[in-house]
Structures are given as C-alpha cells and as structure tokens.
XYZ file of C-alpha atoms in Angstrom:
703
model
C 26.192 -7.605 -11.864
C 25.523 -7.385 -15.609
C 27.421 -9.673 -18.112
C 29.600 -6.900 -19.108
C 30.454 -6.055 -15.512
C 31.426 -9.684 -14.678
C 32.671 -11.073 -17.669
C 36.341 -12.234 -17.348
C 36.068 -12.432 -13.644
C 39.667 -13.693 -12.996
C 40.779 -16.835 -11.136
C 42.800 -15.988 -8.024
C 45.150 -18.772 -6.783
C 44.766 -19.904 -3.254
C 48.304 -18.863 -2.683
C 47.651 -15.185 -2.982
C 49.263 -14.564 0.282
C 50.888 -17.770 0.740
C 54.340 -17.674 2.515
C 53.517 -14.134 4.311
C 54.035 -14.046 7.971
C 51.080 -14.660 10.385
C 49.178 -11.728 11.801
C 50.797 -10.468 14.964
C 49.587 -12.405 18.060
C 48.131 -15.061 16.039
C 49.246 -18.456 15.805
C 45.911 -19.993 14.235
C 45.419 -20.248 10.555
C 43.509 -17.616 8.832
C 40.613 -18.188 6.332
C 39.820 -15.582 3.799
C 35.962 -14.748 4.178
C 35.748 -11.346 2.206
C 37.840 -10.240 -0.679
C 37.755 -6.638 -1.702
C 36.359 -6.351 -5.158
C 35.616 -3.549 -7.656
C 32.851 -3.139 -9.989
C 32.923 -3.754 -13.856
C 31.739 -1.129 -16.236
C 28.390 -0.194 -14.510
C 29.046 3.351 -12.961
C 25.777 3.241 -11.231
C 26.993 0.770 -8.630
C 30.319 2.348 -8.006
C 29.056 3.655 -4.558
C 28.477 0.133 -3.553
C 32.308 -0.675 -3.859
C 34.310 2.507 -3.368
C 33.552 5.932 -2.269
C 35.284 9.003 -3.686
C 32.884 11.408 -2.263
C 33.047 11.213 1.568
C 30.323 13.999 1.938
C 27.701 11.839 0.161
C 24.745 12.030 2.669
C 26.576 14.337 5.036
C 24.024 17.353 4.589
C 21.163 14.788 5.305
C 22.857 13.504 8.494
C 23.424 17.030 9.740
C 19.607 17.753 9.211
C 18.753 14.668 11.139
C 21.135 15.545 13.984
C 19.800 19.080 14.277
C 16.284 17.852 14.216
C 17.232 15.756 17.225
C 18.826 18.395 19.081
C 15.771 20.559 18.766
C 13.505 17.969 20.239
C 13.044 14.963 17.706
C 11.196 17.240 15.187
C 11.103 16.025 11.604
C 14.334 17.322 9.973
C 14.442 19.989 7.342
C 15.469 18.358 4.126
C 18.844 19.622 3.002
C 19.060 21.497 -0.553
C 19.082 19.256 -3.482
C 22.521 17.990 -4.362
C 23.831 15.881 -7.439
C 23.591 12.253 -6.809
C 25.399 9.213 -8.220
C 28.783 9.167 -9.362
C 30.120 11.064 -12.585
C 32.110 9.137 -15.029
C 34.967 11.677 -15.256
C 35.093 12.280 -11.576
C 35.377 8.508 -10.819
C 37.996 7.764 -13.409
C 40.104 10.682 -12.323
C 40.233 9.242 -8.738
C 40.407 5.539 -8.970
C 40.574 3.256 -12.018
C 39.932 -0.485 -11.862
C 39.868 -3.139 -14.732
C 42.401 -3.398 -17.460
C 45.135 -0.928 -18.165
C 46.461 -0.514 -14.591
C 50.138 0.009 -13.630
C 52.260 -3.259 -13.861
C 54.506 -4.409 -11.259
C 57.121 -7.105 -11.508
C 56.040 -10.436 -10.128
C 52.606 -9.001 -9.078
C 49.560 -10.159 -10.807
C 47.096 -7.366 -11.457
C 43.511 -8.619 -11.361
C 40.659 -6.776 -12.911
C 38.054 -7.010 -10.012
C 40.663 -7.030 -7.324
C 43.212 -4.369 -8.342
C 42.731 -0.522 -8.592
C 44.759 2.448 -9.387
C 44.328 5.701 -7.106
C 45.440 8.896 -8.506
C 48.295 10.917 -6.745
C 46.938 12.684 -3.642
C 43.401 11.235 -3.962
C 41.526 9.775 -1.160
C 39.408 6.678 -1.638
C 37.246 4.939 1.024
C 36.510 1.262 1.237
C 33.676 1.898 3.917
C 31.083 0.742 1.364
C 28.435 -1.802 1.157
C 30.462 -4.700 -0.640
C 33.902 -3.700 0.909
C 33.642 -2.905 4.515
C 33.625 -5.640 6.933
C 30.280 -6.264 8.699
C 31.937 -7.015 12.230
C 28.724 -7.154 14.309
C 27.324 -10.014 12.228
C 30.484 -12.242 12.709
C 30.601 -11.261 16.431
C 26.764 -12.217 16.685
C 26.575 -15.411 14.587
C 29.915 -17.101 14.722
C 32.439 -18.076 17.256
C 35.214 -15.843 15.497
C 36.765 -13.266 17.825
C 39.080 -11.288 15.478
C 39.497 -10.416 11.756
C 42.667 -9.668 9.855
C 42.782 -7.018 7.112
C 45.371 -7.959 4.524
C 46.225 -5.311 2.045
C 48.922 -5.427 -0.727
C 49.762 -1.993 -2.062
C 52.451 -0.329 -4.413
C 53.254 3.165 -4.142
C 53.552 5.536 -1.223
C 50.325 6.071 0.754
C 48.421 6.488 3.989
C 46.200 3.794 5.075
C 43.609 4.588 7.715
C 41.680 1.688 9.296
C 38.336 2.710 10.777
C 35.680 1.083 12.957
C 32.077 2.168 13.724
C 29.751 1.561 16.592
C 26.213 0.475 16.721
C 24.972 4.204 17.044
C 26.957 5.057 13.814
C 29.864 6.885 15.424
C 33.003 6.083 13.368
C 36.699 6.805 14.353
C 40.144 5.806 13.066
C 41.635 2.900 14.780
C 45.244 3.130 13.199
C 47.067 5.180 10.623
C 49.665 3.330 8.559
C 52.213 4.995 6.447
C 53.474 3.151 3.417
C 56.888 4.697 2.473
C 58.001 2.726 -0.598
C 56.879 2.568 -4.141
C 57.568 -1.325 -3.982
C 54.631 -3.715 -3.410
C 54.262 -4.033 0.350
C 51.787 -5.958 2.568
C 49.751 -4.077 5.266
C 48.374 -6.534 7.780
C 46.471 -5.811 11.037
C 44.443 -8.023 13.301
C 41.516 -6.482 14.879
C 39.120 -7.590 17.643
C 35.516 -8.038 17.384
C 34.753 -7.822 21.001
C 33.119 -4.230 20.683
C 30.583 -5.205 18.180
C 27.945 -6.912 20.259
C 25.200 -4.591 18.752
C 26.511 -3.380 15.545
C 29.454 -1.776 13.758
C 31.871 -2.348 10.729
C 35.463 -2.153 10.048
C 36.829 -0.480 6.872
C 39.855 1.286 5.536
C 40.600 4.445 3.428
C 43.631 5.079 1.394
C 45.311 8.327 0.512
C 47.564 7.901 -2.345
C 51.031 9.389 -2.360
C 52.672 11.699 -4.948
C 52.946 9.212 -7.629
C 49.752 7.360 -7.128
C 49.038 3.997 -5.428
C 47.926 0.615 -6.675
C 45.909 -1.638 -4.665
C 47.081 -4.988 -5.657
C 44.607 -6.963 -3.535
C 42.960 -6.637 -0.207
C 40.907 -9.141 1.910
C 39.516 -9.740 5.344
C 40.488 -13.053 6.940
C 39.243 -14.665 10.361
C 40.919 -17.293 12.354
C 39.564 -20.751 11.614
C 40.444 -24.530 11.838
C 41.827 -25.936 8.904
C 39.008 -27.626 6.918
C 37.747 -27.784 3.432
C 35.180 -25.205 2.608
C 31.457 -26.459 2.425
C 30.112 -27.664 -0.947
C 27.229 -25.746 -2.714
C 24.482 -26.634 -5.346
C 22.676 -23.747 -6.806
C 18.970 -23.891 -7.788
C 17.465 -21.560 -10.223
C 13.617 -21.337 -10.933
C 12.691 -19.917 -14.301
C 9.680 -19.209 -16.452
C 10.489 -18.103 -19.929
C 13.545 -15.792 -18.974
C 16.126 -17.547 -21.039
C 18.012 -14.357 -21.837
C 18.430 -13.910 -17.970
C 19.522 -17.567 -17.599
C 22.137 -17.769 -20.332
C 23.727 -14.710 -18.668
C 23.670 -16.310 -15.249
C 25.399 -19.516 -16.723
C 28.004 -17.564 -18.517
C 28.753 -15.503 -15.436
C 29.165 -18.627 -13.253
C 31.196 -20.521 -15.901
C 33.673 -17.520 -15.854
C 34.102 -17.464 -12.192
C 36.622 -20.039 -11.328
C 36.511 -19.618 -7.461
C 32.889 -20.179 -7.410
C 33.068 -23.237 -9.647
C 35.696 -24.748 -7.175
C 32.682 -24.834 -4.561
C 29.820 -26.022 -6.860
C 28.639 -29.519 -7.044
C 25.714 -28.669 -9.360
C 23.732 -25.832 -10.838
C 20.052 -26.990 -11.197
C 17.880 -24.934 -13.546
C 14.313 -25.849 -13.065
C 12.715 -24.775 -16.249
C 8.976 -24.365 -15.870
C 8.319 -22.387 -19.015
C 7.125 -22.900 -22.719
C 10.207 -21.103 -24.175
C 12.957 -23.310 -22.724
C 16.442 -22.137 -21.738
C 18.062 -24.965 -23.666
C 16.538 -23.663 -26.813
C 18.061 -20.192 -26.634
C 20.655 -19.628 -29.348
C 23.504 -18.811 -26.913
C 22.734 -21.710 -24.434
C 25.432 -23.952 -25.625
C 28.063 -21.333 -25.519
C 27.042 -20.155 -22.086
C 26.977 -23.480 -20.574
C 30.455 -24.532 -21.596
C 32.194 -23.351 -18.392
C 29.810 -25.406 -16.217
C 30.371 -28.713 -17.952
C 28.742 -31.684 -16.301
C 27.828 -29.353 -13.270
C 24.730 -28.099 -15.029
C 21.527 -29.833 -14.637
C 18.497 -28.678 -16.761
C 15.272 -30.132 -15.306
C 11.962 -29.233 -17.124
C 8.581 -29.524 -15.456
C 5.168 -27.998 -15.480
C 4.697 -24.639 -14.131
C 4.130 -25.198 -10.434
C 5.254 -21.844 -9.319
C 8.353 -20.773 -7.304
C 7.487 -23.091 -4.534
C 7.397 -25.850 -7.064
C 10.799 -25.133 -8.591
C 12.561 -24.295 -5.436
C 11.410 -27.551 -3.900
C 12.697 -29.477 -6.808
C 16.220 -28.109 -6.455
C 15.909 -28.771 -2.641
C 15.012 -32.287 -3.387
C 17.473 -32.773 -6.165
C 20.440 -31.606 -3.794
C 19.453 -33.654 -0.928
C 19.150 -36.851 -2.921
C 22.433 -36.075 -4.718
C 24.080 -36.060 -1.323
C 27.186 -33.996 -2.166
C 26.332 -30.377 -1.129
C 26.397 -28.735 2.333
C 24.231 -25.990 0.911
C 21.688 -25.022 -1.631
C 21.799 -21.462 -2.823
C 18.285 -20.581 -4.085
C 18.416 -17.826 -6.855
C 15.520 -16.100 -8.962
C 15.994 -15.981 -12.513
C 15.418 -12.312 -12.902
C 18.373 -11.081 -11.171
C 21.984 -9.896 -11.822
C 24.622 -11.853 -9.782
C 27.575 -10.546 -7.789
C 29.710 -13.792 -7.805
C 31.510 -12.649 -4.865
C 28.427 -12.882 -2.677
C 28.245 -16.715 -3.339
C 31.669 -17.041 -1.610
C 30.775 -14.789 1.160
C 27.486 -16.507 2.061
C 29.369 -20.003 1.976
C 32.092 -18.891 4.274
C 29.858 -17.205 6.641
C 27.689 -20.462 6.815
C 30.659 -22.501 7.349
C 31.889 -20.478 10.377
C 28.306 -20.023 11.845
C 27.847 -21.524 15.251
C 24.654 -23.620 14.096
C 23.213 -24.194 10.651
C 22.001 -20.851 9.449
C 19.887 -19.587 6.521
C 22.136 -16.845 5.014
C 20.240 -14.532 2.860
C 21.349 -11.884 0.435
C 20.156 -8.528 0.115
C 18.194 -7.266 -2.931
C 19.209 -4.087 -4.869
C 17.069 -2.845 -7.562
C 17.975 -3.864 -11.133
C 16.797 -0.428 -12.375
C 17.958 1.903 -9.571
C 21.067 -0.051 -9.052
C 22.377 1.713 -5.831
C 19.062 1.305 -3.990
C 18.870 -1.368 -1.512
C 15.396 -2.888 -1.135
C 15.446 -3.638 2.813
C 18.328 -4.271 5.244
C 16.330 -6.920 7.221
C 12.781 -8.052 7.340
C 10.322 -9.674 9.501
C 6.483 -10.540 9.714
C 4.453 -8.124 12.107
C 2.819 -10.562 14.246
C -0.563 -9.047 14.815
C -1.413 -8.112 11.326
C 0.628 -10.676 9.723
C 2.468 -8.907 6.997
C 5.903 -8.351 5.821
C 7.718 -5.284 7.269
C 11.231 -4.036 7.485
C 12.703 -5.047 10.740
C 12.953 -2.534 13.546
C 15.568 0.131 13.375
C 15.984 -0.375 9.760
C 14.622 1.500 6.559
C 13.581 0.374 3.036
C 14.755 1.571 -0.213
C 18.081 2.975 0.931
C 20.146 4.713 -1.913
C 23.793 4.353 -1.670
C 24.163 6.695 -4.508
C 22.594 9.354 -2.411
C 23.878 8.543 1.195
C 26.929 6.516 1.911
C 27.626 4.055 4.767
C 29.662 6.389 6.881
C 26.839 8.967 6.959
C 23.941 6.698 7.567
C 23.870 5.871 11.360
C 20.904 3.105 11.172
C 23.240 1.110 8.897
C 25.630 0.430 11.716
C 23.191 -1.172 14.070
C 22.856 -4.842 13.155
C 19.567 -5.768 11.461
C 17.688 -8.668 12.840
C 15.925 -10.785 10.116
C 13.119 -13.157 10.433
C 13.199 -14.318 6.895
C 14.991 -13.406 3.680
C 13.564 -13.571 0.106
C 14.520 -16.249 -2.153
C 16.048 -14.036 -4.869
C 19.148 -15.268 -3.042
C 19.260 -17.278 -0.150
C 21.701 -20.135 1.001
C 19.985 -22.900 3.088
C 22.011 -25.702 4.676
C 21.023 -28.980 3.449
C 20.814 -30.242 7.154
C 17.935 -27.995 7.627
C 16.209 -29.126 4.424
C 16.487 -32.791 5.604
C 15.047 -31.830 9.052
C 12.096 -29.586 8.045
C 11.306 -30.772 4.534
C 10.757 -28.561 1.268
C 8.898 -25.590 0.823
C 5.171 -25.280 1.355
C 3.060 -25.537 -2.046
C 2.004 -21.857 -2.198
C 2.992 -21.402 -5.885
C 4.300 -17.841 -5.353
C 4.385 -15.346 -2.346
C 5.179 -16.225 1.266
C 6.862 -19.634 0.717
C 10.130 -17.991 1.667
C 8.947 -16.259 4.663
C 7.125 -19.559 5.940
C 10.175 -21.645 5.310
C 12.419 -19.289 7.407
C 9.677 -19.143 10.269
C 9.473 -22.961 10.254
C 13.251 -23.105 10.410
C 13.222 -20.657 13.250
C 10.955 -22.671 15.451
C 13.518 -25.495 15.084
C 16.295 -23.246 16.339
C 17.861 -22.219 12.913
C 18.309 -18.592 12.381
C 18.054 -16.552 9.286
C 20.837 -13.743 8.665
C 20.404 -11.104 5.962
C 24.163 -10.612 5.334
C 25.572 -7.260 4.361
C 27.977 -7.656 1.447
C 25.898 -10.603 0.118
C 23.533 -9.299 -2.682
C 22.006 -9.595 -6.004
C 20.007 -7.079 -8.517
C 16.466 -8.022 -8.735
C 13.663 -6.596 -10.838
C 11.821 -4.531 -8.214
C 8.001 -5.361 -7.643
C 7.077 -1.877 -6.437
C 6.039 -1.012 -10.037
C 4.265 -4.249 -10.678
C 0.642 -4.996 -10.635
C 0.729 -8.049 -8.531
C -1.782 -6.745 -5.680
C -4.562 -6.194 -8.387
C -3.947 -8.977 -11.198
C -4.192 -12.738 -10.814
C -1.595 -12.666 -8.228
C -4.077 -10.966 -5.700
C -5.324 -14.609 -5.082
C -2.044 -15.678 -4.010
C -1.246 -12.549 -1.811
C -4.222 -13.164 0.389
C -4.664 -17.025 0.369
C -1.025 -17.641 1.086
C -0.837 -14.912 3.756
C -3.741 -16.540 5.459
C -2.422 -20.084 5.396
C 0.919 -18.915 6.672
C -0.775 -17.095 9.447
C -2.849 -20.227 10.145
C 0.413 -22.140 10.328
C 2.346 -19.737 12.401
C 0.479 -16.783 14.075
C 0.673 -16.759 17.729
C -2.901 -15.451 17.970
C -5.823 -17.708 18.581
C -7.875 -15.996 15.821
C -5.286 -14.696 13.610
C -4.761 -11.230 15.225
C -5.748 -8.504 12.805
C -5.424 -10.450 9.832
C -9.025 -11.261 9.091
C -10.254 -7.784 9.759
C -7.528 -6.245 7.753
C -8.381 -8.495 4.894
C -11.954 -7.288 5.067
C -10.889 -3.872 4.951
C -8.795 -4.397 1.880
C -11.661 -6.197 0.366
C -13.846 -3.125 0.924
C -11.254 -0.839 -0.551
C -11.106 -3.050 -3.801
C -14.752 -2.840 -4.067
C -14.936 1.062 -3.524
C -12.158 1.192 -6.081
C -14.237 -0.647 -8.681
C -11.689 -3.374 -8.742
C -14.114 -6.030 -8.894
C -11.846 -8.699 -10.524
C -9.409 -8.311 -7.591
C -12.289 -8.582 -5.139
C -13.559 -11.840 -6.832
C -9.900 -13.309 -6.678
C -9.644 -12.490 -3.022
C -13.074 -14.070 -2.156
C -11.851 -17.304 -4.158
C -8.643 -17.418 -2.143
C -10.591 -17.430 1.152
C -13.093 -20.125 -0.192
C -9.963 -22.219 -1.002
C -8.511 -21.541 2.467
C -11.702 -22.555 4.065
C -11.830 -25.905 2.041
C -8.782 -27.181 3.956
C -5.099 -28.020 3.072
C -5.842 -30.640 0.492
C -6.164 -28.299 -2.273
C -2.580 -26.923 -1.960
C -0.737 -29.773 -3.952
C -3.999 -30.571 -5.939
C -4.374 -27.152 -7.567
C -0.821 -26.080 -7.723
C -0.447 -26.617 -11.558
C -3.951 -25.585 -12.639
C -4.961 -22.609 -10.408
C -3.333 -19.893 -12.456
C -5.269 -20.652 -15.592
C -8.414 -20.620 -13.663
C -7.628 -17.214 -12.113
C -6.817 -15.715 -15.539
C -10.194 -16.893 -16.797
C -11.988 -15.654 -13.788
C -10.390 -12.173 -14.142
C -11.443 -11.780 -17.604
C -15.147 -11.862 -16.654
C -14.590 -8.170 -15.260
C -14.106 -4.994 -17.171
C -11.382 -3.545 -14.664
C -9.251 -6.565 -15.832
C -9.528 -5.870 -19.548
C -6.496 -3.706 -20.265
C -5.149 -1.867 -23.235
C -1.664 -0.645 -24.022
C -2.888 2.339 -25.735
C -4.988 5.249 -24.016
C -6.405 5.944 -27.433
C -8.473 2.854 -27.115
C -10.540 4.503 -24.553
C -12.917 7.334 -25.111
C -11.603 10.922 -23.922
C -12.294 11.823 -20.295
C -15.056 14.224 -19.686
C -12.634 16.405 -17.829
C -15.602 18.355 -16.008
C -15.084 16.549 -12.729
C -13.941 19.010 -9.995
C -10.384 19.159 -9.035
C -11.453 18.139 -5.463
C -12.238 14.744 -6.444
C -8.830 14.222 -7.740
C -7.090 15.304 -4.495
C -5.097 12.489 -2.983
C -5.700 12.964 0.646
C -4.671 9.946 2.205
C -6.641 9.182 5.399
C -4.358 9.767 8.362
C -6.275 8.470 11.453
C -9.100 6.041 12.046
C -11.930 8.362 12.208
C -11.105 10.058 8.862
C -10.669 6.512 7.391
C -13.861 5.366 8.706
C -15.860 8.626 7.466
C -14.360 8.181 3.717
C -15.149 4.402 3.808
C -18.711 5.149 4.936
C -19.336 7.971 2.538
C -17.762 5.664 -0.390
C -20.003 2.631 0.826
C -23.284 4.800 0.888
C -22.595 6.280 -2.615
C -22.688 2.508 -3.849
C -26.308 2.488 -3.495
C -26.852 5.295 -5.945
C -27.313 4.616 -9.477
C -24.234 5.170 -11.381
C -23.976 7.734 -14.172
C -23.703 7.193 -17.876
C -20.510 5.188 -18.893
C -20.171 6.483 -22.547
C -17.109 8.482 -21.403
C -14.963 8.199 -18.340
C -14.919 11.027 -15.781
C -11.110 10.942 -15.477
C -8.086 9.356 -16.646
C -5.695 8.848 -13.646
C -2.063 7.552 -13.268
C -1.955 4.646 -10.824
C -0.178 6.792 -8.140
C -3.017 9.146 -8.063
C -5.820 6.294 -7.954
C -6.217 5.647 -4.106
C -9.361 4.026 -3.024
C -10.553 7.250 -1.326
C -10.302 8.935 -4.707
C -11.986 6.197 -6.930
C -14.848 5.834 -4.381
C -16.110 9.194 -5.505
C -16.121 8.240 -9.157
C -18.464 6.116 -11.422
C -16.073 5.656 -14.295
C -12.318 6.171 -14.633
C -9.450 4.951 -16.753
C -6.620 4.043 -14.428
C -3.098 3.104 -15.509
C -1.318 -0.033 -14.250
C 1.632 0.323 -11.782
C 4.079 -0.777 -14.280
C 3.000 1.962 -16.721
C 2.481 -0.534 -19.714
C -1.466 -0.736 -19.916
C -4.568 0.997 -18.642
C -8.073 -0.241 -17.780
C -11.377 1.435 -17.574
C -13.060 0.946 -14.168
C -17.061 1.308 -14.275
C -19.024 1.285 -11.032
C -21.597 -1.531 -10.911
C -24.010 -1.362 -8.111
C -24.990 -5.245 -8.527
C -21.620 -6.389 -8.488
C -20.625 -4.319 -5.526
C -23.606 -5.533 -3.532
C -23.113 -9.218 -4.418
C -19.329 -9.290 -3.780
C -19.854 -7.186 -0.584
C -22.452 -9.846 0.731
C -19.988 -12.804 -0.076
C -17.232 -10.852 1.505
C -18.876 -10.277 4.874
C -20.029 -13.944 4.892
C -16.709 -15.338 4.081
C -14.653 -13.186 6.437
C -17.009 -14.069 9.386
C -16.501 -17.786 8.422
C -12.825 -17.297 8.369
C -12.650 -15.515 11.784
C -15.075 -18.124 13.424
C -13.276 -21.049 12.081
C -9.847 -19.853 12.603
C -8.851 -22.346 15.480
C -10.129 -25.334 13.684
C -8.386 -24.337 10.343
C -5.141 -23.650 12.309
C -5.297 -27.286 13.616
C -5.962 -28.652 10.163
C -3.241 -26.814 8.419
C -0.752 -27.542 11.148
C -1.495 -31.038 11.231
C -0.949 -31.387 7.586
C 2.178 -29.190 7.315
C 4.618 -32.215 7.538
C 2.905 -34.074 4.807
C 2.515 -31.273 2.329
C 6.062 -30.168 2.576
C 7.442 -33.747 2.497
C 9.694 -34.773 -0.479
C 7.388 -37.706 -1.089
C 4.410 -35.610 -1.618
C 6.079 -33.161 -3.706
C 7.599 -35.885 -5.939
C 4.157 -36.813 -6.745
C 3.487 -33.100 -7.652
C 6.483 -32.971 -9.881
C 5.453 -36.015 -11.799
C 1.866 -34.706 -12.089
C 3.102 -31.211 -13.514
C 4.925 -33.152 -16.452
C 1.538 -34.859 -17.412
C -0.522 -31.685 -17.100
C 1.688 -29.054 -18.663
C 0.794 -27.313 -22.065
C 2.681 -28.565 -25.108
C 5.815 -26.558 -25.806
C 6.778 -25.413 -29.292
C 8.922 -27.953 -31.209
C 12.583 -28.133 -30.403
C 14.871 -26.427 -33.108
C-alpha cells in the first residue's frame, strides 16, 4: 500500500484470542494464517478488502450466462455502469481507521477494526479477506479452517462458501443479539474444495450499527515457532520507493517479529543511503537492515546477492524477494510465510501483482510457459487484468477455480532457503526470464510454485513500457531462447525459432531497425555459448545503448514539435488497424510488406503520418515510408524512416542466424544444460559480485 495507507500499522498482541474456548470439535491448537484487514486512505483499493455493492459485476455475469444458454455465443456486453467506490457511499456504509466507537476493555485497531452503519450489509467476500480454501486444501495437510470474529452490536453474520464452478451459497446464518462484544467462532471443513472455492462472511448491521473489532482465519497446526524470513530488495536509482518500504516495514511490528534481515541490494548511482529521509525511515529496522552496494548486474544479480547473503547467514527459513517499484501490503508477508510453514513440501509462494496505477486491477491470477512457443501466458481457465473495482469475487466464476501456476514474478516471491541451497542462485540473465527459469528449475526437483490469493503487491505495470522495442529487446529474445534451451521439451525448441524469425520480420517491416539489430546481437550471443552470461553481465547494457543510437528509430524526442508536421495526405485506408486474424491474411500482409521493401522509399523531408503507439501495428507501418510513432509510455516519439539497404542487410543476417539457431539447437541445449549448475552456483556468482564493484561507474560524492 502507499505510505499513508500503511503508516501506523498497529501491533497486535499474540494474545488477541487468548483464553477463548477452542472451536467446537477441535482439540488441536489453532494458528492464525489470515487476518481480516482494512485499507488505509486509498479508496481505489476498497473493493479488494470489503464489498459494499454486491451487484458489482452482476450484469456482466448475467450476460455471460445468457450467452452460454444460447449456445456459447459471445456475450452481449451490459450497459455501462459506474465503476469504483464513491467516497461518500463507502463512508456511509463502513468506516475504518481512527475515530471508531470505543468499547471498554476492547482494543480498536485502525487496520483490523471497522464500524458498519445501521442496517447496512458489508461482504468480506473480497480478494484480501475471503479465505482461499482450495489452495489450503491442495498444498497443505490442513483439513479445516476456523473463522474467529469479534463484534460489538446486534448483527447477522452469514458464512458463505463457493464451489469451483463459481456457485456460492450460505453455510450458516448467525444472529448476534447483544450490543456487548461477542465472539463468533465456527470451524469449517476443507474437504469440498479439491478443485476450487472460497469461504467468506457477510455482516448485516443491527439498528444501532455494528463494530468489527477483529476477525481472522485460523487452521489446526502443531505448536511450532513460525518460520524466519529475510527480505531481499534489488534497487536501481529508486531511493524514494525504498525509503517508503523501509518506513512501512519498520512500522509493522508483526512482520518485524519474523524478519532476520532486510537486504537492500543497491546497484544504482543515486544511492538509497544518500536519500535525505533514509536515516529516519531506517530507524524501525535497526540492525536488521543491510545495505549492500554493487555494480549494476541487473535483477538476477541483485536477487542472487540476496539469496547468497541469506543462505550464508544461516538464520532464515525463507527469502522474500521484492522489487523496488512496488507498494507493499504488509499483511501479505505474514500470509505467505504462514502458507509456506504449513505446506506439505518446500513451496515457492508467489504474490499477485496489482497495477500501481489502476489499483484494483490484477495483472494475472496464475501464469505458465506455453511449451511449444515458449512464451509467458496466463494459466488455463484464468484471465489477465481482472478489475475488482468493476467486478467482485462473488460475480466472477472463474476466480473460484484454483489457478495452477508454473512460475511467479519476482515483484513478490517467497523462496524457502532449502530450495536455494539445493538448486543454486538465479541464472545470470540481467533482466527478464530469471524468475520463470528459477521456478521451472525448482519444479523439476519437485518443488511447486503457488501464486497465492490474498498475497499481493502493487507494481508499476509494464504494459505501457517500451521494453520490447528499446535496449531491453535484446534481453527479451536472448533470455527466452536460453531458458528454452535449458528447459524446452522439444528437440529443436518447438515454435520458438520460427516465431522469433516472424517477430524479426515484423520489426523490419515496421522500420524498427534498432530493435532488429539488438535481436540479432542476442541470437549471436546465444550461439557463442554460455560463457558470455557472467562475462557480459555488467557491461552489455552500455553496449546495447550505444548500438541503438546508430539507428534513427531509436532517437526519441519528448516534443512532437521537434518533428516536421505530417503530410496528412495519406489515405485513411493506410491507417486502418486491421489485425491479421488468420494465417492466410497474415502471410499476405507480410508478403506485400516485404515486396514493398524493394521499392525506393519516397522523400523523407516530412513524415507521412504521426501515429500513436496503439495504432502503429506492423501491418500499418509496412505500408509507409516515413512516420512519427509515439512510445508506449507516452513520454517520447521517434521518426521511423524506411531504409532499403538496412532492411536487406538485416534481413539477410536474420535469415542466416535463425537457420543456425534451429540447426544447432540440440548442441546448444547440451551446452547450456551442462553449464547450468556452474553459472547458477554461489561460487561463480561471488566472482561476478566482486567484478561488478571493480567495473561500476563512479557515483556522485556522498553528502
């Protein structure tokens, strides 16, 4: 969460429910694994915690069900409705934070207590507060869960469960008939959740309103101390983010109790320790904070350093890897650790990613690698970019089916140190694919990855970034091919080499010659063998930036006025964004665009068009000789100019290199697989850590 949303997160004593009678029929001790929590001042995330509008998404669900009944035709979209949560509406139904009604001998906690207005109904069937029963059923030996809810004021509590198909129904209705604080406790079986389903509860407040003092989900467990955690951040010139993280962690006593160390691997030139607020933000962590400065060897270098430091310290059961450009929900750390403690076997527990901009939008519920084309995809039966502000859990059937993940991004990912000791550190890929490769490697050893609902962070989304076109294009293709060589089940990489050649042609037809050149350099480096991985880790990015600047399509400007005005005489048919929808259409457009490259381009004195990025598909750009195209992030634009000589030279190299890649795939696979243990070993990584310190550019003098 943002700083103001998590500032002052209270400390809750372990005796919250001490002295209360055990759940009916239970003689075992209970361990709290998920506390009901409320957001801070950020109203955009309220639907992730509490639901005050049960009809959120109901119209869309009705349209889908109607389409199914009519023979699986595409659903007719419902009429537009207001999205999100209005401030006045929310505050009139439920209030959380300071200023709640006080009760003698009861502690009212800002993030765990809430007041519900008289007669209002509030549902806790939400992302952060419903209990993901099927995940506990599948990955742990737990056979029941106990809801413990302490309320003050007359109310009706309705406990719900759902099934894998998304059907939900009440389990029990409980009447609270006193205004005095009362404990509601129910033990619920996990047996029905083999394929999916959640538990949650709704509260209908009485005539004088109801206060939720605290609520939690607990499971039977043998008495044992919780696992210890180290946290590992990798950061590059994002000191503002980092001081916020340190302040949040230092103010969250429950998390601090589990932490052995917080490693901040600072690879930038503007260091976290030099930020004016660093000293104040670091106070709460005390000697648990370890700032380690090294050269910029990418995310894989930073996260490998925190892996190595954690294992060498020998104190922690888990390392929680975290990106620097996130906003934390501290409760997620406790939940990830509790799930890992009770998992049947050492398990990688991944956190979901919500957009830091559209804060109720979930990036993906579970992800896997499509084996034939070797590319990231949402897992079967799940969808990407689900907006809980538009459609709630109750009205989204697919969210009730358990999502099976093959890997989890390292914006937030908990890895048992036992796994690190056994399989080594990250593969040295700088950025991209290191997280996916690590999970696939662990999976081959029998260690699963679980993307866990209710465990999440907010992250800067990359959908609006330029990383498939700028210097990162090199890492996209190189790392994808390397991970394919290591793990693809196909003798010659399946569709990967052919698809790479297709994307290369699309870049050339789009006049993105810098991107095409970077991709060819990537394939050349792959063909050179695994020795280049550690050798080039700290120096490759500078070489990529230098190569890019040799091409006009990489020379961006932040002001459209820097370019001559477009001629505006191009027929509108050229601008039509008709995405090829079948192989024949695709081949015809590619063939026409390729033949056109042999014609001499027209005059470049003025661009033919100025196009926003979303309109600049390759099948549009292939019809043009000169065009100004904006970047995906909306900050700059570049002037693309068709160059017949560059096209032909890059096309010839591309054909030759992709043929070599396909022909030599079996030999390269043996090479990379044979070198995997060495390149991921702590000993080899320590050599690279030392080298990065020698090679890094000078930083500004410390204040």
